[in-house]
Coordinates of C-alpha atoms in Angstrom, one line a residue:
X1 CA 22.1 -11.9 -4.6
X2 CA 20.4 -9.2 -6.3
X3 CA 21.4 -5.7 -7.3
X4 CA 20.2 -3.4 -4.4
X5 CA 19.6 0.4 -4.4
X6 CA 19.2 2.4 -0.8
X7 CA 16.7 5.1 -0.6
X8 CA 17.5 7.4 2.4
X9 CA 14.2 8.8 3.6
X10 CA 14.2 12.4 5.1
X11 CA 10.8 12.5 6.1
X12 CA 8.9 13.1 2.4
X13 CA 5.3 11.8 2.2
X14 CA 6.2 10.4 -0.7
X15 CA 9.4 8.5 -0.5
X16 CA 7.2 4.9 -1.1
X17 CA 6.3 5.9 -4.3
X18 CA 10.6 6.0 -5.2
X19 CA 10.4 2.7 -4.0
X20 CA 8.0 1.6 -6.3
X21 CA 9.2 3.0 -9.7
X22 CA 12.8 1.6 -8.8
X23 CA 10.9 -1.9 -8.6
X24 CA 8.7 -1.2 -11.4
X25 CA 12.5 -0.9 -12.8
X26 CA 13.0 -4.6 -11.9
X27 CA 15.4 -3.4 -9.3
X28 CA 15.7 -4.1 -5.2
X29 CA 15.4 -1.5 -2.9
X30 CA 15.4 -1.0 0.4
X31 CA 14.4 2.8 2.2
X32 CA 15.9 3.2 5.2
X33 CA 16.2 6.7 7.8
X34 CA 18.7 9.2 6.3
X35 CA 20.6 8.7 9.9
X36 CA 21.7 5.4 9.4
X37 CA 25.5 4.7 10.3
X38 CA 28.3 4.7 7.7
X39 CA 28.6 1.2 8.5
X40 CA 25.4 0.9 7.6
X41 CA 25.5 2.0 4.3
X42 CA 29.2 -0.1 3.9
X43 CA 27.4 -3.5 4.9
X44 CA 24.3 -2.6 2.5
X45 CA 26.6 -2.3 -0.2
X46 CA 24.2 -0.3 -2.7
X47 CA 24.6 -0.5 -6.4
X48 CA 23.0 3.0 -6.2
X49 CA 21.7 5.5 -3.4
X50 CA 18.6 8.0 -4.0
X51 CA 17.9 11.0 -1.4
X52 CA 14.8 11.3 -1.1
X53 CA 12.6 14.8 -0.6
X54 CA 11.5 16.2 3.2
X55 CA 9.6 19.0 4.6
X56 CA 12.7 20.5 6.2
X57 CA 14.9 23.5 5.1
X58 CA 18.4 22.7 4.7
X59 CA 19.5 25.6 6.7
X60 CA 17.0 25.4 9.1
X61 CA 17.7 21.5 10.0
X62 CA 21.2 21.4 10.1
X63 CA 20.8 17.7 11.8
X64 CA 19.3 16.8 8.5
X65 CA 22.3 15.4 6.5
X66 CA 22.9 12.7 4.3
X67 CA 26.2 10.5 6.1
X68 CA 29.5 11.0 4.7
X69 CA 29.5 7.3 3.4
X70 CA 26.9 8.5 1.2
X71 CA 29.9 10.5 -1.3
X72 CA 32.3 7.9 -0.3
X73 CA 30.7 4.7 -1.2
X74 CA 31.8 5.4 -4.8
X75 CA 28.5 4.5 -6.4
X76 CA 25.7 6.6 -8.4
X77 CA 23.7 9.4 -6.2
X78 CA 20.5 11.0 -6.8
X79 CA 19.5 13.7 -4.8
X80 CA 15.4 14.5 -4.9
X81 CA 14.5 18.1 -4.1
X82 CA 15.6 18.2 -0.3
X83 CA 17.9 15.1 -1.5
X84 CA 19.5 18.0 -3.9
X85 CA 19.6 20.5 -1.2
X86 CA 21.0 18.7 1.0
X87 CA 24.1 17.2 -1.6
X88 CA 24.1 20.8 -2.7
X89 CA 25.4 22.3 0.9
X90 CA 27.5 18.7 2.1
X91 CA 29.7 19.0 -1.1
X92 CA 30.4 23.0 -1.2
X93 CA 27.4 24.7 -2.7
X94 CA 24.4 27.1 -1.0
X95 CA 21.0 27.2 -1.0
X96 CA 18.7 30.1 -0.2
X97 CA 15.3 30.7 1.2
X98 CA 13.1 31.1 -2.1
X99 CA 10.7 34.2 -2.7
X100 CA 9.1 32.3 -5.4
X101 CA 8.0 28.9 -4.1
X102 CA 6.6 26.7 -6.3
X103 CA 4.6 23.7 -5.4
X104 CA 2.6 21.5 -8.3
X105 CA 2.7 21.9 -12.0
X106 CA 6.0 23.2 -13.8
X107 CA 7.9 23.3 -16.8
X108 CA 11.7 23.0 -16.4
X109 CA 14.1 22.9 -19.4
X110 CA 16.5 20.5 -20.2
X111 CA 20.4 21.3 -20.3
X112 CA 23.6 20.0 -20.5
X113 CA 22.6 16.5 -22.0
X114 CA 23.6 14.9 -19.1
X115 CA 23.1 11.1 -19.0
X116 CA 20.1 11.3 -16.6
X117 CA 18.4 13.4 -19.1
X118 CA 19.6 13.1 -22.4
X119 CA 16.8 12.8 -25.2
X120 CA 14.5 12.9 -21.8
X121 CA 11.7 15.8 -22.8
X122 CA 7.6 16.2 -23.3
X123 CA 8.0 19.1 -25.7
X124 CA 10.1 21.2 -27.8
X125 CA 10.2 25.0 -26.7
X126 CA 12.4 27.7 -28.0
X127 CA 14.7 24.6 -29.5
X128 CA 15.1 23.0 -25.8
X129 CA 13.8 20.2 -24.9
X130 CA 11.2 20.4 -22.0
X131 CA 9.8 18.2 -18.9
X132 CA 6.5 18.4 -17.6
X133 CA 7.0 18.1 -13.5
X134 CA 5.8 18.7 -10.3
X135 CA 7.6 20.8 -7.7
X136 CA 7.5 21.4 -4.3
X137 CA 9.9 23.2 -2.4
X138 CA 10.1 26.9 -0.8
X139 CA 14.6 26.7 -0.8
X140 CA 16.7 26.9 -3.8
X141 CA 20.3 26.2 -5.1
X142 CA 21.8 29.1 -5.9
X143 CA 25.7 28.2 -6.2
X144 CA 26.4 24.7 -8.0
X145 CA 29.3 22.9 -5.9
X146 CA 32.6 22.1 -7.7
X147 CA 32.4 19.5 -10.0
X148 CA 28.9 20.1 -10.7
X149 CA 27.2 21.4 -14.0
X150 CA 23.3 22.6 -14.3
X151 CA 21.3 20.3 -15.6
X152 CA 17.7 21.9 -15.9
X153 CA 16.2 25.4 -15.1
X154 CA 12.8 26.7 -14.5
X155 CA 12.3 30.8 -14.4
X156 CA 11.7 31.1 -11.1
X157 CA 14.6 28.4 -9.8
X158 CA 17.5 28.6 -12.1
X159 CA 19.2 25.7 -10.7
X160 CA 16.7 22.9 -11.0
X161 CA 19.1 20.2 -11.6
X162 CA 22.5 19.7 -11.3
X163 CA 25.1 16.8 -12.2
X164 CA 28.5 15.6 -11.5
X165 CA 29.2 13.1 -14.0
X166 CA 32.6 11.8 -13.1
X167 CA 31.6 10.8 -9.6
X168 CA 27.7 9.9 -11.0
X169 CA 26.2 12.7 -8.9
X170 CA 23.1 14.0 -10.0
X171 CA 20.2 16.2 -8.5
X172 CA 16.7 17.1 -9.4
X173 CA 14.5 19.9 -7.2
X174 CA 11.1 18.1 -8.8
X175 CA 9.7 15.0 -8.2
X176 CA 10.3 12.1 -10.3
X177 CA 8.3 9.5 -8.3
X178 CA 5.1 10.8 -8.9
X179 CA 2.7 10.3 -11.9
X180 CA 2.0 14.0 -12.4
X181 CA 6.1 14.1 -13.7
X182 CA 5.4 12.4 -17.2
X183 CA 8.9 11.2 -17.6
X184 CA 9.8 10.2 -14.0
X185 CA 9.7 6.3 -14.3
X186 CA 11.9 6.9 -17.2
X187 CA 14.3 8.6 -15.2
X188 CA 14.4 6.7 -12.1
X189 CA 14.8 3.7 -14.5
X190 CA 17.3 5.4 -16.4
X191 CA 19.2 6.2 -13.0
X192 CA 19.1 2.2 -11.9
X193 CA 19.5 0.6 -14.8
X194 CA 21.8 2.1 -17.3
X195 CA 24.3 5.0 -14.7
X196 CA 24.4 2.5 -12.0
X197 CA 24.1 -0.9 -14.1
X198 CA 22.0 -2.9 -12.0
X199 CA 20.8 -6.1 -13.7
X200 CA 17.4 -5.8 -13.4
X201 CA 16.6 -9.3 -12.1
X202 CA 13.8 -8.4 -9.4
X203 CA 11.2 -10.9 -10.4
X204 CA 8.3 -12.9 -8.7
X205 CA 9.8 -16.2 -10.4
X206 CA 12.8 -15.8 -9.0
X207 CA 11.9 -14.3 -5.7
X208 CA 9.5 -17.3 -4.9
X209 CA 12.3 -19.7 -5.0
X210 CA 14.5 -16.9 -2.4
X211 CA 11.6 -16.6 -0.4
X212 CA 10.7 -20.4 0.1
X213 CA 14.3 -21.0 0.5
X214 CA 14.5 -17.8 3.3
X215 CA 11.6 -19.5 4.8
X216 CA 13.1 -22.9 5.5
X217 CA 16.0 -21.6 6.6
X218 CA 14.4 -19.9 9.2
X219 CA 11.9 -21.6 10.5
X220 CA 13.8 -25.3 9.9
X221 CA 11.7 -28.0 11.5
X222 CA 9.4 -26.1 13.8
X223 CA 6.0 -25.2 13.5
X224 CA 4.2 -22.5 12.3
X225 CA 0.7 -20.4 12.6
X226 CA -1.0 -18.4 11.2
X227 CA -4.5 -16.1 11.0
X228 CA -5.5 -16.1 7.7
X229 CA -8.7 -13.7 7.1
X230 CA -9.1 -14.3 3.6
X231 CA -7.9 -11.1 2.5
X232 CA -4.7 -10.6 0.2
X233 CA -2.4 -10.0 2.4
X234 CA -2.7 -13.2 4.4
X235 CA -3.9 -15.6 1.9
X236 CA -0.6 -14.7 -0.2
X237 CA 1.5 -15.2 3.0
X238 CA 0.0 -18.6 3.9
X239 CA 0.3 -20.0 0.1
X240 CA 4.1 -19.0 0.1
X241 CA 4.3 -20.5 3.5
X242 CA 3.1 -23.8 2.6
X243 CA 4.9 -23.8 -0.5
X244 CA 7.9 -23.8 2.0
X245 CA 7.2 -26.2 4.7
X246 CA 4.1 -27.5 4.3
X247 CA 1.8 -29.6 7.2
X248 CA 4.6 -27.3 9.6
X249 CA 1.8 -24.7 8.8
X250 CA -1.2 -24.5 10.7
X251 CA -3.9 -21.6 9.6
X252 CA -6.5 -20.6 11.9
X253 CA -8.9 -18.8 10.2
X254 CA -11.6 -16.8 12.5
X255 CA -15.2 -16.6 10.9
X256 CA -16.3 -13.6 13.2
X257 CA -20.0 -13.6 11.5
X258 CA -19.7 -10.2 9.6
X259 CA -17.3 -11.5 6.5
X260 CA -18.8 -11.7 2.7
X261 CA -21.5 -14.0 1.5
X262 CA -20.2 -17.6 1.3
X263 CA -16.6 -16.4 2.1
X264 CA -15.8 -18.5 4.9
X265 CA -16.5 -21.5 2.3
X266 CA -14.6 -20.1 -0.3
X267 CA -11.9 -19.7 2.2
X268 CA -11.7 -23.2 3.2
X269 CA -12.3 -24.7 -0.2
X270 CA -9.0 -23.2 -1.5
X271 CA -6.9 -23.6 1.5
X272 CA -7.9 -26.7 2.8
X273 CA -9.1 -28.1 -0.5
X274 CA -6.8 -27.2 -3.3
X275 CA -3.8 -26.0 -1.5
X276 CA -4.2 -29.2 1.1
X277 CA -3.0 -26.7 3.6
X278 CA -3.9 -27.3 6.8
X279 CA -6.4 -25.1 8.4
X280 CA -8.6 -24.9 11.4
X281 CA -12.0 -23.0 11.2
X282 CA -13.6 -21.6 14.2
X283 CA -17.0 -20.2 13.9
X284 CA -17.2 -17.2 16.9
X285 CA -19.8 -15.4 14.9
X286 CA -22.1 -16.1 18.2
X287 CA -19.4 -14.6 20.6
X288 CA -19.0 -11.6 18.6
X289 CA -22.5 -10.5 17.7
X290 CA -22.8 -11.2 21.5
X291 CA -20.1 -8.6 22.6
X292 CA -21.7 -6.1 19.7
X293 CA -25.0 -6.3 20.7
X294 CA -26.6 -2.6 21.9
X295 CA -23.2 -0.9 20.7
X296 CA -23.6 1.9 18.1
X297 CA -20.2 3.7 18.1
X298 CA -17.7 2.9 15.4
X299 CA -14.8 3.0 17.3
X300 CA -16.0 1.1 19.8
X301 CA -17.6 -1.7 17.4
X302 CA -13.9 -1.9 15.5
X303 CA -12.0 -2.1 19.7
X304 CA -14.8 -5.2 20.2
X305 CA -14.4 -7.0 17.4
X306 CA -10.2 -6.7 17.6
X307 CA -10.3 -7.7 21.2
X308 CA -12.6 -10.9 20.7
X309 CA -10.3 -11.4 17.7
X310 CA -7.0 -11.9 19.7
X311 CA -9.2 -13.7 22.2
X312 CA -10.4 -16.8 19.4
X313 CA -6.8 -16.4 17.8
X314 CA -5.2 -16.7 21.3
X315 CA -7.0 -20.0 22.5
X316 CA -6.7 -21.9 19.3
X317 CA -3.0 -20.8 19.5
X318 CA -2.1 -22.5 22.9
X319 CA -3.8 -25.7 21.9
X320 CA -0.9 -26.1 18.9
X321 CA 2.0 -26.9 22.1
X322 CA 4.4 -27.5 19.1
X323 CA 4.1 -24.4 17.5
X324 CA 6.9 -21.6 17.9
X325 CA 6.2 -18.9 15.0
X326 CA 3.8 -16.4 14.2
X327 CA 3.3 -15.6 10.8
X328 CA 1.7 -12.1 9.7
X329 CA 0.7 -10.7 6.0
X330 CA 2.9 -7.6 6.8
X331 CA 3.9 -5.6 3.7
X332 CA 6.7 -3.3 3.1
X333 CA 4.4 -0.1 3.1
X334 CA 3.6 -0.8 7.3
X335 CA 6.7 -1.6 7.8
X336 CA 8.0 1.7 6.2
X337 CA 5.2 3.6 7.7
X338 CA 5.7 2.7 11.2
X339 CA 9.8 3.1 11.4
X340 CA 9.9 -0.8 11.3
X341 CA 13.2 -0.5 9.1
X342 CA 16.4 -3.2 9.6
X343 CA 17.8 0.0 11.8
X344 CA 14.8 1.0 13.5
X345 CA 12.3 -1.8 14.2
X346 CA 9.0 -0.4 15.4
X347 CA 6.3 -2.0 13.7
X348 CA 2.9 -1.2 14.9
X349 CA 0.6 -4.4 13.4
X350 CA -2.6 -4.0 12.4
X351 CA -5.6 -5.5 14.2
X352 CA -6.7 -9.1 12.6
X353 CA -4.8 -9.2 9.7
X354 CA -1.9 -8.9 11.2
X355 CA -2.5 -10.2 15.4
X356 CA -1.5 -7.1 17.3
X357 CA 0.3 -8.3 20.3
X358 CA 0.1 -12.4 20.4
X359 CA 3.7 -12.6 19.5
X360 CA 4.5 -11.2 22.7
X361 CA 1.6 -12.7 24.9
X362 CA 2.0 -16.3 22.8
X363 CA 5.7 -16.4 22.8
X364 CA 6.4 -17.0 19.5
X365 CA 8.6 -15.6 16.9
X366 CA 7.3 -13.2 14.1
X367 CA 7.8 -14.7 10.8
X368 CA 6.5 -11.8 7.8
X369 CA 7.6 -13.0 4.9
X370 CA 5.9 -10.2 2.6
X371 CA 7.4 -7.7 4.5
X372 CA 9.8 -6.5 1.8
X373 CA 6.7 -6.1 -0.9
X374 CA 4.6 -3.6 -1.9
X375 CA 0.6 -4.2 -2.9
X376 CA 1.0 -4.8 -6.5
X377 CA 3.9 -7.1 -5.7
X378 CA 2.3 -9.4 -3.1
X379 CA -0.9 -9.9 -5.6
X380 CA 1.9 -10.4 -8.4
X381 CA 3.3 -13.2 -6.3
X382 CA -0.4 -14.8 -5.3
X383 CA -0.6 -15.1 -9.2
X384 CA 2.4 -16.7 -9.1
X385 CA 1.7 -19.1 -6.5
X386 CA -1.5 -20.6 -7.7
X387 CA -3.8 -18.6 -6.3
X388 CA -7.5 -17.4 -8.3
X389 CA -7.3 -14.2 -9.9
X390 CA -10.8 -13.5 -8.3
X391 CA -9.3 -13.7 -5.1
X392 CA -6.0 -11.9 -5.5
X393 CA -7.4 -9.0 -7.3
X394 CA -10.2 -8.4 -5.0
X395 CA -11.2 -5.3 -3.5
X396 CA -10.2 -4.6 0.1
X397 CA -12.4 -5.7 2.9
X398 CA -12.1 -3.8 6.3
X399 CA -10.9 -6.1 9.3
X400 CA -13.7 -5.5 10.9
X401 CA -15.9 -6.7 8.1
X402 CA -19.4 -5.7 8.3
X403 CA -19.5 -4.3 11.2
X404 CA -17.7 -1.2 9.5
X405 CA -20.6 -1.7 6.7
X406 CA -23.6 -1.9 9.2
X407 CA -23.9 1.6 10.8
X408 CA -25.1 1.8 14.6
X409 CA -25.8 -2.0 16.3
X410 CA -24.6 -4.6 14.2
X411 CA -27.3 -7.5 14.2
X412 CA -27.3 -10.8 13.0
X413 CA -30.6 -10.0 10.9
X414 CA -28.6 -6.4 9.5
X415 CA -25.6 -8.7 8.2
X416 CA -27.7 -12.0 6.8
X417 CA -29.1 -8.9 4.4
X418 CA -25.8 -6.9 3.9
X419 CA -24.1 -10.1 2.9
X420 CA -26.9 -10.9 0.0
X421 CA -26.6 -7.0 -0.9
X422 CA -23.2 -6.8 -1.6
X423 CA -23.3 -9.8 -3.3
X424 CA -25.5 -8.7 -5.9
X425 CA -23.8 -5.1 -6.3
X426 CA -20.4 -7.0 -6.8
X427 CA -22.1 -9.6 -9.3
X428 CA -23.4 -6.8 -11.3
X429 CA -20.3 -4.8 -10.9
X430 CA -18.3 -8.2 -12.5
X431 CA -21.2 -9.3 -15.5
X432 CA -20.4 -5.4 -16.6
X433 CA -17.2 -5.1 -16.6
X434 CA -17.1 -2.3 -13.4
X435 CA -15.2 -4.1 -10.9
X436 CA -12.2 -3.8 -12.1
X437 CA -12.6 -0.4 -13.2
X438 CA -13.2 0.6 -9.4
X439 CA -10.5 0.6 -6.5
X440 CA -13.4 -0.3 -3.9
X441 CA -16.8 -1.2 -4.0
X442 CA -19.7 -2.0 -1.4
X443 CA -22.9 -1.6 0.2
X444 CA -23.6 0.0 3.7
X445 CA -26.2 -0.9 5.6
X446 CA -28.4 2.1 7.0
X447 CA -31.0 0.9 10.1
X448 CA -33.7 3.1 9.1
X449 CA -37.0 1.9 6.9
X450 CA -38.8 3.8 4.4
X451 CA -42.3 3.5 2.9
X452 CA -42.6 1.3 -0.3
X453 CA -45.8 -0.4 -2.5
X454 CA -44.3 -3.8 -3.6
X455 CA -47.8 -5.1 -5.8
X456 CA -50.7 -4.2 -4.2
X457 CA -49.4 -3.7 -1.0
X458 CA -47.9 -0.9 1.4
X459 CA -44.2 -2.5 3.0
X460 CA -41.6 -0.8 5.7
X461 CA -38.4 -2.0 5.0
X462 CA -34.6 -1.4 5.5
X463 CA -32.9 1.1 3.3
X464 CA -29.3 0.3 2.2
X465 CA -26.4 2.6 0.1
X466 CA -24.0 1.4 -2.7
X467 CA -20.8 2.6 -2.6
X468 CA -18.1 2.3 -5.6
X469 CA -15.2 5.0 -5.9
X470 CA -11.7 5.1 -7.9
X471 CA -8.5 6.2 -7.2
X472 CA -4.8 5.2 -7.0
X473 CA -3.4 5.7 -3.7
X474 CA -6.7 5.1 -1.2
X475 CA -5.9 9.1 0.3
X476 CA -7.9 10.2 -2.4
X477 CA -10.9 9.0 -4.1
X478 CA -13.8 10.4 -6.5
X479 CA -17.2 8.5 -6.6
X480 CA -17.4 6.0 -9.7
X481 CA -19.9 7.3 -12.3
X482 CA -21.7 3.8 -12.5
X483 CA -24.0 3.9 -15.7
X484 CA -27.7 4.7 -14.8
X485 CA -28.6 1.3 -16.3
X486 CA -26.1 -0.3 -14.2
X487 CA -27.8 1.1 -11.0
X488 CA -31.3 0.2 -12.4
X489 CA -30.8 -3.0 -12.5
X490 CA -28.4 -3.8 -9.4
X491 CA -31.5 -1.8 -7.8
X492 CA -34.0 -3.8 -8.9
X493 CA -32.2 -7.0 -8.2
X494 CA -31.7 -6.0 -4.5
X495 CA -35.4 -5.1 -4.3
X496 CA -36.5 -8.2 -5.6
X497 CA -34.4 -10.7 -4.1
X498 CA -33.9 -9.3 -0.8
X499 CA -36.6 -9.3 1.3
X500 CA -36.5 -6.8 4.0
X501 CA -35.1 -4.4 1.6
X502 CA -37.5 -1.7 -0.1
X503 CA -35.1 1.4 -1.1
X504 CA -31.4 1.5 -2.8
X505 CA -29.6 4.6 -2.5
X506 CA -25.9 5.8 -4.3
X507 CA -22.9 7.2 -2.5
X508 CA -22.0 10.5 -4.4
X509 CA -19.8 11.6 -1.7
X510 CA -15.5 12.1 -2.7
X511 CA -12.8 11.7 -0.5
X512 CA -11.9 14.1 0.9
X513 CA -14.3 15.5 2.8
X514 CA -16.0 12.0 3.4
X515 CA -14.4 8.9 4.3
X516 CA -14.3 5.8 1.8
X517 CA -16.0 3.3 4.4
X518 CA -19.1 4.7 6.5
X519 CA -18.0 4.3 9.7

């Protein structure tokens, strides 16, 4: 068993990104409600607990606590901003209401040489040693509990950190988890590894082998299926699954008509060809661009093509009698974001790539084996398994597929010319060394037609957008500043090789105040 550390989540926004530098760390972890039962947290049996941040005042919520187990579980604490409020007024200290709020950039000083921070700075200033962090919080410490010492200061909030060293309590008001604090990972690292000693041993190798022997334990000799989109989520799920248990797995995979050029081939040629996995295609594209056809609204177009979705799934599901699980690509970050914790199991799944509802209406058992990884992990662990680089390290792909990219009536014609679009931007994107450099990148198609000379002659043809933006969460994003003679040629490509299509046009538009996808 590995070393596992429990995050308590009090409702910050950024409690995932904890998470993910304590696994960056090589270190489980698990965030769970800060209500759970002290029983809980006994059974858990943490090498280490983080509190995590929240929008709440401490004297305001007074519901808002960490449980007692928490100080008596006799293992290393950290306390994030509300995390340090909160073990500031549980173990005999105050906090006040704050004149001087601060939220973003800040400078906070160093003291004490405690082991959390010790040789732990950005600069020199004055002779102290000095972090560069970001704050957010409107309440203060303003009397340290007994035991405790100050461990860092700011002007305006003289108690920015605190530590009890013979118990291995510490506090910080900033936020360590995010990028903008330079020295965060190293902290959170240093707060895992060397106070609470865990071993470090979270690694794909290793958690293959757990996973595949989780997996059999589980499911034993029954069957399995699963509705593999060829996205990332699903793919890695069905190669760990048939690592597992093999021809128990059966894949339906649900060409709908609007996916990427050749991608339905591509899908079967590594599943059913190299992987020898067994899979069964269904081509609906007919039934869906049937249901589509005269429907313009997005939200309706994305409710049509989730509906027919669980209809195909649903059909092909009932003809395998034998089978008695449902496997889904969940990962950690729906699970966390929907409540869907080991104490409070709420998962909302997503329509296609996860099958909203056909547990229930099927019933079969839900088997998620990804559902303790984060993004990075599950492509870490598709390397792992065998699977192409090219596939794992693609871009994502709405479940909808094009009929998100085609905007008003989706058309059999609109996506033949989409698909050889895209392909072409992405090629291009690839040959100079773009795609990787860009978090997302496609082409929309617009049903309007423009005016063009192509040789002597006048044409009116269909106008499409490029779209290619960069960021590192997806709730943000700035528009990628694609060299001109990047575009130029992706343009003249387009024009040339895809007939129908006389006028290429680039998305300049950020995020906020538009939306990645069109529609």
């Amino acid at each position: 068993m590995h070393d596992k550390v429990l995050i308590l989540d009090f409702g910050s926004q950024v409690t995932q990104l904890i998470a993910r530098r304590v696994r960056e760390a090589n270190v489980y972890c698990e965030i769970h409600p800060n209500d759970v039962t002290d029983a809980f947290i006994r059974d858990f049996a943490p090498k280490a607990i983080i509190l995590s941040g929240s929008h709440a005042s401490t004297y305001e919520d007074h519901q808002l606590r960490a449980p007692e187990q928490v100080w008596q579980q006799g293992v290393p604490v950290l306390g994030i901003c509300y995390g340090m409020q909160t073990m500031a007024v549980q173990l005999g200290g105050q906090v006040s209401w704050s004149e001087h709020r601060e939220f973003g950039y800040a400078e906070v000083r160093a003291l004490g040489h405690t082991q959390l921070l010790s040789g732990v700075q950005d600069f020199f200033h004055d002779g102290h040693a000095m972090l560069k962090v970001w704050m957010s919080h409107g309440d203060k410490v303003t009397q340290l509990p007994p035991g405790f010492k100050l461990m860092a200061a700011t002007p305006s909030c003289p108690i920015a950190g605190m530590a009890d060293e013979k118990r291995r309590f510490y506090a910080v008001q900033f936020h360590p988890e995010v990028t903008h604090t330079e020295q965060g990972a190293t902290m959170l690292r240093r707060f895992v590894r060397d106070i609470a000693a865990c071993a470090g041993d979270w690694q794909m190798g290793s958690y293959i082998d757990e996973a595949v022997a989780r997996i059999r334990e589980q499911v034993g000799s029954e069957e399995v299926i699963l509705g593999l989109s060829g996205g990332v989520d699903s793919s890695v799920a069905a190669a760990l699954i048939h690592r597992a248990i093999g021809d128990q797995l059966t894949c339906v995979f649900v060409d709908h008509g609007l996916l990427r050029l050749n991608e339905g081939d591509a899908v079967m040629d590594m599943f059913a060809g190299k992987l020898h996995a067994r899979v069964i295609r269904v081509d609906a594209a007919e039934q869906f661009l049937g249901k589509l056809a005269g429907v313009t609204d997005p939200e309706r177009k994305r409710k049509i093509i989730g509906a027919e979705f669980v209809e195909v799934f649903q059909a092909e599901a009932k003809k395998l009698v034998n089978a008695k699980w449902l496997a889904q690509g969940t990962i950690y970050p729906d699970v966390v974001e929907s409540g869907g914790t080991k104490t409070k199991k709420a998962t909302t799944i997503k329509s296609h790539h996860n099958v909203g509802g056909l547990p229930e209406t099927l019933g079969l058992k839900l088997l998620e084996p990804l559902r303790e990884l984060f993004k990075d992990e599950v492509r870490a662990l598709g390397l792992a398994l065998g699977l192409p680089s090219e596939m794992i390290d693609r871009h994502p792909f709405p479940g909808p597929g094009l009929g998100v990219r085609i905007l008003g009536e989706v058309k059999r014609e609109y996506a033949d010319l989409l698909r050889r679009v895209d392909a072409i931007f992405i090629d291009e994107l690839r040959q100079a060394g773009w795609y990787a450099k860009t978090s997302q990148a496609f082409a929309v198609f617009l049903p309007v037609k423009s005016v063009g000379v192509m040789g002597d002659g006048r044409t009116y043809d269909y106008v499409v957008a490029l779209r290619a933006v960069q960021t590192s969460d997806f709730m943000t994003a700035d528009w990628a500043e694609l060299p001109y003679s990047l575009l130029k040629k992706v343009s003249s490509r387009i024009i040339n090789e895809v007939r129908g299509i006389n006028r290429v046009t680039y998305d300049v538009s950020s995020k906020p105040p538009a939306t990645i996808e069109w529609e």
